[in-house]
Amino acid sequence: MTERVSSVDVHDIRFPTSRDRDGSDAMNPFPDYSAAYIVLRTTAGAEGHGLVFTVGRGTEIQVAAVRSLASMVLGQPVAELVADPGALARRLVGDSQIRWLGPEKGVVHMAAGGLVNAVWDLAARRAGKPLWKHLADLSPEQLVAQIDFRYLRDALTEDEALDLVTRAADGRAERERLLRAEGYPAYTTTPGWLGYDDEKLARLCVEAVESGFELIKLKVGGDLADDVRRMDIARRAVGPKIGIAVDANQVWGVPDAIAWMRELRAFNPYWIEEPTSPDDVLGHAAIRAALAPIRVATGEHTHNAVMFKQLLQAGAVDVVQIDACRVGGVNENLAILLLAAKFGVPVCPHAGGVGLCEMVRHLAMFDFVAVSGSLDNRYIEYVDHLHEHFVDPVRVQRGRYLAPTAPGMSAELHPASRDAYRFPDGPEWADGQR
Amino acid sequence: MTERVSSVDVHDIRFPTSRDRDGSDAMNPFPDYSAAYIVLRTTAGAEGHGLVFTVGRGTEIQVAAVRSLASMVLGQPVAELVADPGALARRLVGDSQIRWLGPEKGVVHMAAGGLVNAVWDLAARRAGKPLWKHLADLSPEQLVAQIDFRYLRDALTEDEALDLVTRAADGRAERERLLRAEGYPAYTTTPGWLGYDDEKLARLCVEAVESGFELIKLKVGGDLADDVRRMDIARRAVGPKIGIAVDANQVWGVPDAIAWMRELRAFNPYWIEEPTSPDDVLGHAAIRAALAPIRVATGEHTHNAVMFKQLLQAGAVDVVQIDACRVGGVNENLAILLLAAKFGVPVCPHAGGVGLCEMVRHLAMFDFVAVSGSLDNRYIEYVDHLHEHFVDPVRVQRGRYLAPTAPGMSAELHPASRDAYRFPDGPEWADGQR
């Protein structure tokens, strides 16, 4: 009998992170890191796990969206799904009625991405490989066929993509060996949350350097005098050689971003992240031109490949920050990795949150092995929260992500965590603290 | 006792328009025109009505989003809400947790817009004026205070906006008189749906001209030979003087759009609408440069003012097509009208669907009276479907929208229609045809 998808369960999971102001920034003072968590099961008892990261209120909307789209996955033959997740991605993203609610953005697009990722998880498990390796083992033709080029051809054609991936075959085995031996560079955001006091900031900065990180990140944009003081503290703590990226989380308009960052220039910031609206391609280009050589980074809220395409076409970014959950899943992230490679811009994935580190490391490692072939100026974000809830958590040693070896995409939460943090009726919430 | 918002009811309303292929285009072959319909009631028995237009599947997601955001409206003092809907708009759009699901785009942004519009409806009813007049009677300072300039100042500052509105005071009374006497120009999309056969197309084209329309619109992008044949039929039917706009509903990439439209150039299209992804600002600019003097139009899927800002900054559009439901409500549309006026680009609102004609006429008429002061190259879209369900339906005579006189924003559906088309349990759906 044909194996089919027999159930798609979607759970509202919330961690009460706002109680300690972990994750606090200028735009998100009190986030409760959360997820619309997806478990897809097959008639043969196999599972695929996916999630859409959220920050508290509104997770119920994301859950509703995944449930609505799940009808397009339920009952599907598993062999076809895992052989070609791109076909599912096209159906989910292209549904002619649901498309009105995006298109290709926001709640419905992230819902599609969560389901597509759950299918990739299932596919990698069946292949017995971690996702990065499963992707790297696809042929150039298979990889390129997984991408929807409809709106991308003015920047990247199928032929160019195929050429890019084919050329990257050179040195692949050596890069895979290197990756397994030495891991992938990480940077840490742990010291820099806006809600932390100066003593905690200084202490965490020193600990970050001692742990082997070469790049740390501070949140900025709340108050200029505070930012100057905190940058000074951080710079003194880490010394002149460690990079300090700063992140404004979209609080500024274009003129504010330029003026504010000029005041922080003396501390040699490595990049300014999300200086303004994530939708403002031309604004990022203007900010980059005004602030060079400070790098401009964005991407965690960049809602699809068309936006990344324009950021690259306009010369608006020095750093492409893909996110495992924002876009329409692995397939759209493949397109973004290829676009970045075509334009020669390094990818430094956004992570943290719930499971973002676990998932996105696969994409960065795949990129190193099979697309860009480079680690130069490339770092995966690392935040040391909530990993204990994952079955296949990240391992970071001496400032580097070790390559995962367990089959799948690593989104699976421990059943005990799913139960404890279920909203609103799990024991962590039913105590009335919400 | 202070009057407060006592309830916010949200209904899933769907019209089975796909049965006759009304509304069919290259991207939406079978839409069921629908709405997340909002009724806000106060402790004094007053009502405000709003809606978010959708096209069928997924309306339940939009309903869930409005219900989640409604908690920020419930219990609010009515006098404060109606005196400053902009404050509510900022709270809804800026919520630090829900914002993650956008930001300012898709399902959560449209939900905010629907609630903001319901408050404007309530405000205009209390003022005893149709919304266009209520807005036109605000002082320049009050108007400008309704706009969030955070991400707009590189294109339009508060001072420039104030100057723009203040200068438009000249001739206002005469324009209001003209509007009441002669109405506002309309164009019609009724002839051009992709699902109509050639005979119906020709007949409806002739009827449109006889009814006094100077501009009609055809859907294109399904099949090139069909489009050439249909444009030929339409051009013969309407003669050389009537404008024929064409609308591709995003089916093309940038190179396809240019190549396809070159084949239709001989029929002198008035504009090409949605030639590619609504997110592709640079793509629209490239298409416009390649196809001039054919105008480029977009906006019904342009998800916020930051995107409109860039379309204008990049010289990407000749026509700005605001939509009553896509962005964060009246307040964000005020920003878009001011941006368009600053850049000297005419606004031709998107309408049709469910209640879009009813609502958006208020914004266009306000723009004529109090912002742009012009009717040149300006037309509101008109589609003659579903108006019978509205309490204050549009009236179009000799190709012009008459100015509405009933207080409010005109989103109110007849109670009988709400009952009949309620999904999935209303009698129009419970018959098993879905």
mmCIF file with all atom_site columns, N, CA and C in Angstrom, chain B residues 385-421:
data_model
loop_
_atom_site.group_PDB
_atom_site.id
_atom_site.type_symbol
_atom_site.label_atom_id
_atom_site.label_alt_id
_atom_site.label_comp_id
_atom_site.label_asym_id
_atom_site.label_entity_id
_atom_site.label_seq_id
_atom_site.pdbx_PDB_ins_code
_atom_site.Cartn_x
_atom_site.Cartn_y
_atom_site.Cartn_z
_atom_site.occupancy
_atom_site.B_iso_or_equiv
_atom_site.pdbx_formal_charge
_atom_site.auth_seq_id
_atom_site.auth_comp_id
_atom_site.auth_asym_id
_atom_site.auth_atom_id
_atom_site.pdbx_PDB_model_num
ATOM 1   N N  . HIS B 1 385 ? -20.236 43.823 -9.607  1.00 0.00 ? 385 HIS B N  1
ATOM 2   C CA . HIS B 1 385 ? -20.622 42.612 -8.875  1.00 0.00 ? 385 HIS B CA 1
ATOM 3   C C  . HIS B 1 385 ? -20.871 42.916 -7.411  1.00 0.00 ? 385 HIS B C  1
ATOM 4   N N  . LEU B 1 386 ? -21.842 42.266 -6.829  1.00 0.00 ? 386 LEU B N  1
ATOM 5   C CA . LEU B 1 386 ? -22.023 42.158 -5.377  1.00 0.00 ? 386 LEU B CA 1
ATOM 6   C C  . LEU B 1 386 ? -22.438 43.449 -4.676  1.00 0.00 ? 386 LEU B C  1
ATOM 7   N N  . HIS B 1 387 ? -22.683 44.525 -5.422  1.00 0.00 ? 387 HIS B N  1
ATOM 8   C CA . HIS B 1 387 ? -23.059 45.776 -4.756  1.00 0.00 ? 387 HIS B CA 1
ATOM 9   C C  . HIS B 1 387 ? -24.400 45.687 -4.039  1.00 0.00 ? 387 HIS B C  1
ATOM 10  N N  . GLU B 1 388 ? -25.263 44.788 -4.539  1.00 0.00 ? 388 GLU B N  1
ATOM 11  C CA . GLU B 1 388 ? -26.601 44.651 -3.958  1.00 0.00 ? 388 GLU B CA 1
ATOM 12  C C  . GLU B 1 388 ? -26.555 44.192 -2.508  1.00 0.00 ? 388 GLU B C  1
ATOM 13  N N  . HIS B 1 389 ? -25.400 43.698 -2.065  1.00 0.00 ? 389 HIS B N  1
ATOM 14  C CA . HIS B 1 389 ? -25.304 43.223 -0.680  1.00 0.00 ? 389 HIS B CA 1
ATOM 15  C C  . HIS B 1 389 ? -24.975 44.356 0.299   1.00 0.00 ? 389 HIS B C  1
ATOM 16  N N  . PHE B 1 390 ? -24.676 45.534 -0.224  1.00 0.00 ? 390 PHE B N  1
ATOM 17  C CA . PHE B 1 390 ? -24.242 46.631 0.649   1.00 0.00 ? 390 PHE B CA 1
ATOM 18  C C  . PHE B 1 390 ? -25.364 47.628 0.931   1.00 0.00 ? 390 PHE B C  1
ATOM 19  N N  . VAL B 1 391 ? -25.362 48.118 2.160   1.00 0.00 ? 391 VAL B N  1
ATOM 20  C CA . VAL B 1 391 ? -26.380 49.069 2.616   1.00 0.00 ? 391 VAL B CA 1
ATOM 21  C C  . VAL B 1 391 ? -26.228 50.405 1.884   1.00 0.00 ? 391 VAL B C  1
ATOM 22  N N  . ASP B 1 392 ? -24.984 50.797 1.606   1.00 0.00 ? 392 ASP B N  1
ATOM 23  C CA . ASP B 1 392 ? -24.724 52.065 0.917   1.00 0.00 ? 392 ASP B CA 1
ATOM 24  C C  . ASP B 1 392 ? -23.891 51.778 -0.336  1.00 0.00 ? 392 ASP B C  1
ATOM 25  N N  . PRO B 1 393 ? -24.533 51.158 -1.353  1.00 0.00 ? 393 PRO B N  1
ATOM 26  C CA . PRO B 1 393 ? -23.767 50.699 -2.515  1.00 0.00 ? 393 PRO B CA 1
ATOM 27  C C  . PRO B 1 393 ? -23.285 51.864 -3.377  1.00 0.00 ? 393 PRO B C  1
ATOM 28  N N  . VAL B 1 394 ? -22.316 51.582 -4.223  1.00 0.00 ? 394 VAL B N  1
ATOM 29  C CA . VAL B 1 394 ? -21.856 52.601 -5.162  1.00 0.00 ? 394 VAL B CA 1
ATOM 30  C C  . VAL B 1 394 ? -22.961 52.933 -6.152  1.00 0.00 ? 394 VAL B C  1
ATOM 31  N N  . ARG B 1 395 ? -22.924 54.148 -6.624  1.00 0.00 ? 395 ARG B N  1
ATOM 32  C CA . ARG B 1 395 ? -23.775 54.549 -7.737  1.00 0.00 ? 395 ARG B CA 1
ATOM 33  C C  . ARG B 1 395 ? -22.859 55.085 -8.826  1.00 0.00 ? 395 ARG B C  1
ATOM 34  N N  . VAL B 1 396 ? -22.909 54.427 -9.989  1.00 0.00 ? 396 VAL B N  1
ATOM 35  C CA . VAL B 1 396 ? -22.075 54.848 -11.120 1.00 0.00 ? 396 VAL B CA 1
ATOM 36  C C  . VAL B 1 396 ? -23.005 55.249 -12.256 1.00 0.00 ? 396 VAL B C  1
ATOM 37  N N  . GLN B 1 397 ? -22.844 56.459 -12.756 1.00 0.00 ? 397 GLN B N  1
ATOM 38  C CA . GLN B 1 397 ? -23.670 56.963 -13.859 1.00 0.00 ? 397 GLN B CA 1
ATOM 39  C C  . GLN B 1 397 ? -22.792 57.600 -14.912 1.00 0.00 ? 397 GLN B C  1
ATOM 40  N N  . ARG B 1 398 ? -23.053 57.258 -16.178 1.00 0.00 ? 398 ARG B N  1
ATOM 41  C CA . ARG B 1 398 ? -22.276 57.811 -17.296 1.00 0.00 ? 398 ARG B CA 1
ATOM 42  C C  . ARG B 1 398 ? -20.776 57.700 -17.012 1.00 0.00 ? 398 ARG B C  1
ATOM 43  N N  . GLY B 1 399 ? -20.367 56.556 -16.511 1.00 0.00 ? 399 GLY B N  1
ATOM 44  C CA . GLY B 1 399 ? -18.940 56.317 -16.305 1.00 0.00 ? 399 GLY B CA 1
ATOM 45  C C  . GLY B 1 399 ? -18.319 57.076 -15.163 1.00 0.00 ? 399 GLY B C  1
ATOM 46  N N  . ARG B 1 400 ? -19.159 57.530 -14.229 1.00 0.00 ? 400 ARG B N  1
ATOM 47  C CA . ARG B 1 400 ? -18.599 58.256 -13.081 1.00 0.00 ? 400 ARG B CA 1
ATOM 48  C C  . ARG B 1 400 ? -19.233 57.770 -11.772 1.00 0.00 ? 400 ARG B C  1
ATOM 49  N N  . TYR B 1 401 ? -18.386 57.674 -10.748 1.00 0.00 ? 401 TYR B N  1
ATOM 50  C CA . TYR B 1 401 ? -18.861 57.370 -9.401  1.00 0.00 ? 401 TYR B CA 1
ATOM 51  C C  . TYR B 1 401 ? -19.501 58.618 -8.817  1.00 0.00 ? 401 TYR B C  1
ATOM 52  N N  . LEU B 1 402 ? -20.751 58.535 -8.383  1.00 0.00 ? 402 LEU B N  1
ATOM 53  C CA . LEU B 1 402 ? -21.361 59.655 -7.676  1.00 0.00 ? 402 LEU B CA 1
ATOM 54  C C  . LEU B 1 402 ? -20.820 59.704 -6.248  1.00 0.00 ? 402 LEU B C  1
ATOM 55  N N  . ALA B 1 403 ? -20.757 60.903 -5.690  1.00 0.00 ? 403 ALA B N  1
ATOM 56  C CA . ALA B 1 403 ? -20.243 61.048 -4.329  1.00 0.00 ? 403 ALA B CA 1
ATOM 57  C C  . ALA B 1 403 ? -21.249 60.470 -3.335  1.00 0.00 ? 403 ALA B C  1
ATOM 58  N N  . PRO B 1 404 ? -20.803 59.581 -2.445  1.00 0.00 ? 404 PRO B N  1
ATOM 59  C CA . PRO B 1 404 ? -21.730 59.040 -1.456  1.00 0.00 ? 404 PRO B CA 1
ATOM 60  C C  . PRO B 1 404 ? -22.100 60.114 -0.434  1.00 0.00 ? 404 PRO B C  1
ATOM 61  N N  . THR B 1 405 ? -23.298 59.991 0.091   1.00 0.00 ? 405 THR B N  1
ATOM 62  C CA . THR B 1 405 ? -23.788 60.990 1.040   1.00 0.00 ? 405 THR B CA 1
ATOM 63  C C  . THR B 1 405 ? -24.089 60.401 2.421   1.00 0.00 ? 405 THR B C  1
ATOM 64  N N  . ALA B 1 406 ? -24.249 59.082 2.502   1.00 0.00 ? 406 ALA B N  1
ATOM 65  C CA . ALA B 1 406 ? -24.569 58.468 3.799   1.00 0.00 ? 406 ALA B CA 1
ATOM 66  C C  . ALA B 1 406 ? -23.345 58.532 4.713   1.00 0.00 ? 406 ALA B C  1
ATOM 67  N N  . PRO B 1 407 ? -23.551 58.756 5.988   1.00 0.00 ? 407 PRO B N  1
ATOM 68  C CA . PRO B 1 407 ? -22.414 58.783 6.921   1.00 0.00 ? 407 PRO B CA 1
ATOM 69  C C  . PRO B 1 407 ? -21.671 57.446 6.967   1.00 0.00 ? 407 PRO B C  1
ATOM 70  N N  . GLY B 1 408 ? -20.353 57.519 7.076   1.00 0.00 ? 408 GLY B N  1
ATOM 71  C CA . GLY B 1 408 ? -19.555 56.308 7.236   1.00 0.00 ? 408 GLY B CA 1
ATOM 72  C C  . GLY B 1 408 ? -18.663 55.995 6.055   1.00 0.00 ? 408 GLY B C  1
ATOM 73  N N  . MET B 1 409 ? -18.111 54.752 6.063   1.00 0.00 ? 409 MET B N  1
ATOM 74  C CA . MET B 1 409 ? -17.154 54.309 5.038   1.00 0.00 ? 409 MET B CA 1
ATOM 75  C C  . MET B 1 409 ? -17.776 53.291 4.088   1.00 0.00 ? 409 MET B C  1
ATOM 76  N N  . SER B 1 410 ? -19.068 52.971 4.297   1.00 0.00 ? 410 SER B N  1
ATOM 77  C CA . SER B 1 410 ? -19.852 52.171 3.339   1.00 0.00 ? 410 SER B CA 1
ATOM 78  C C  . SER B 1 410 ? -19.500 50.692 3.287   1.00 0.00 ? 410 SER B C  1
ATOM 79  N N  . ALA B 1 411 ? -18.899 50.163 4.335   1.00 0.00 ? 411 ALA B N  1
ATOM 80  C CA . ALA B 1 411 ? -18.552 48.728 4.323   1.00 0.00 ? 411 ALA B CA 1
ATOM 81  C C  . ALA B 1 411 ? -19.695 47.847 4.812   1.00 0.00 ? 411 ALA B C  1
ATOM 82  N N  . GLU B 1 412 ? -20.784 48.436 5.261   1.00 0.00 ? 412 GLU B N  1
ATOM 83  C CA . GLU B 1 412 ? -21.831 47.632 5.908   1.00 0.00 ? 412 GLU B CA 1
ATOM 84  C C  . GLU B 1 412 ? -22.585 46.724 4.938   1.00 0.00 ? 412 GLU B C  1
ATOM 85  N N  . LEU B 1 413 ? -22.614 45.436 5.254   1.00 0.00 ? 413 LEU B N  1
ATOM 86  C CA . LEU B 1 413 ? -23.392 44.451 4.491   1.00 0.00 ? 413 LEU B CA 1
ATOM 87  C C  . LEU B 1 413 ? -24.799 44.345 5.059   1.00 0.00 ? 413 LEU B C  1
ATOM 88  N N  . HIS B 1 414 ? -25.795 44.119 4.190   1.00 0.00 ? 414 HIS B N  1
ATOM 89  C CA . HIS B 1 414 ? -27.145 43.842 4.669   1.00 0.00 ? 414 HIS B CA 1
ATOM 90  C C  . HIS B 1 414 ? -27.124 42.608 5.575   1.00 0.00 ? 414 HIS B C  1
ATOM 91  N N  . PRO B 1 415 ? -27.849 42.641 6.680   1.00 0.00 ? 415 PRO B N  1
ATOM 92  C CA . PRO B 1 415 ? -27.904 41.462 7.551   1.00 0.00 ? 415 PRO B CA 1
ATOM 93  C C  . PRO B 1 415 ? -28.312 40.190 6.810   1.00 0.00 ? 415 PRO B C  1
ATOM 94  N N  . ALA B 1 416 ? -29.213 40.305 5.855   1.00 0.00 ? 416 ALA B N  1
ATOM 95  C CA . ALA B 1 416 ? -29.645 39.104 5.113   1.00 0.00 ? 416 ALA B CA 1
ATOM 96  C C  . ALA B 1 416 ? -28.477 38.515 4.321   1.00 0.00 ? 416 ALA B C  1
ATOM 97  N N  . SER B 1 417 ? -27.622 39.370 3.774   1.00 0.00 ? 417 SER B N  1
ATOM 98  C CA . SER B 1 417 ? -26.463 38.867 3.015   1.00 0.00 ? 417 SER B CA 1
ATOM 99  C C  . SER B 1 417 ? -25.447 38.215 3.938   1.00 0.00 ? 417 SER B C  1
ATOM 100 N N  . ARG B 1 418 ? -25.265 38.831 5.109   1.00 0.00 ? 418 ARG B N  1
ATOM 101 C CA . ARG B 1 418 ? -24.336 38.233 6.081   1.00 0.00 ? 418 ARG B CA 1
ATOM 102 C C  . ARG B 1 418 ? -24.788 36.822 6.435   1.00 0.00 ? 418 ARG B C  1
ATOM 103 N N  . ASP B 1 419 ? -26.101 36.659 6.602   1.00 0.00 ? 419 ASP B N  1
ATOM 104 C CA . ASP B 1 419 ? -26.619 35.345 6.982   1.00 0.00 ? 419 ASP B CA 1
ATOM 105 C C  . ASP B 1 419 ? -26.506 34.343 5.831   1.00 0.00 ? 419 ASP B C  1
ATOM 106 N N  . ALA B 1 420 ? -26.854 34.796 4.635   1.00 0.00 ? 420 ALA B N  1
ATOM 107 C CA . ALA B 1 420 ? -26.944 33.862 3.506   1.00 0.00 ? 420 ALA B CA 1
ATOM 108 C C  . ALA B 1 420 ? -25.588 33.331 3.086   1.00 0.00 ? 420 ALA B C  1
ATOM 109 N N  . TYR B 1 421 ? -24.551 34.160 3.176   1.00 0.00 ? 421 TYR B N  1
ATOM 110 C CA . TYR B 1 421 ? -23.239 33.794 2.631   1.00 0.00 ? 421 TYR B CA 1
ATOM 111 C C  . TYR B 1 421 ? -22.217 33.456 3.711   1.00 0.00 ? 421 TYR B C  1
#
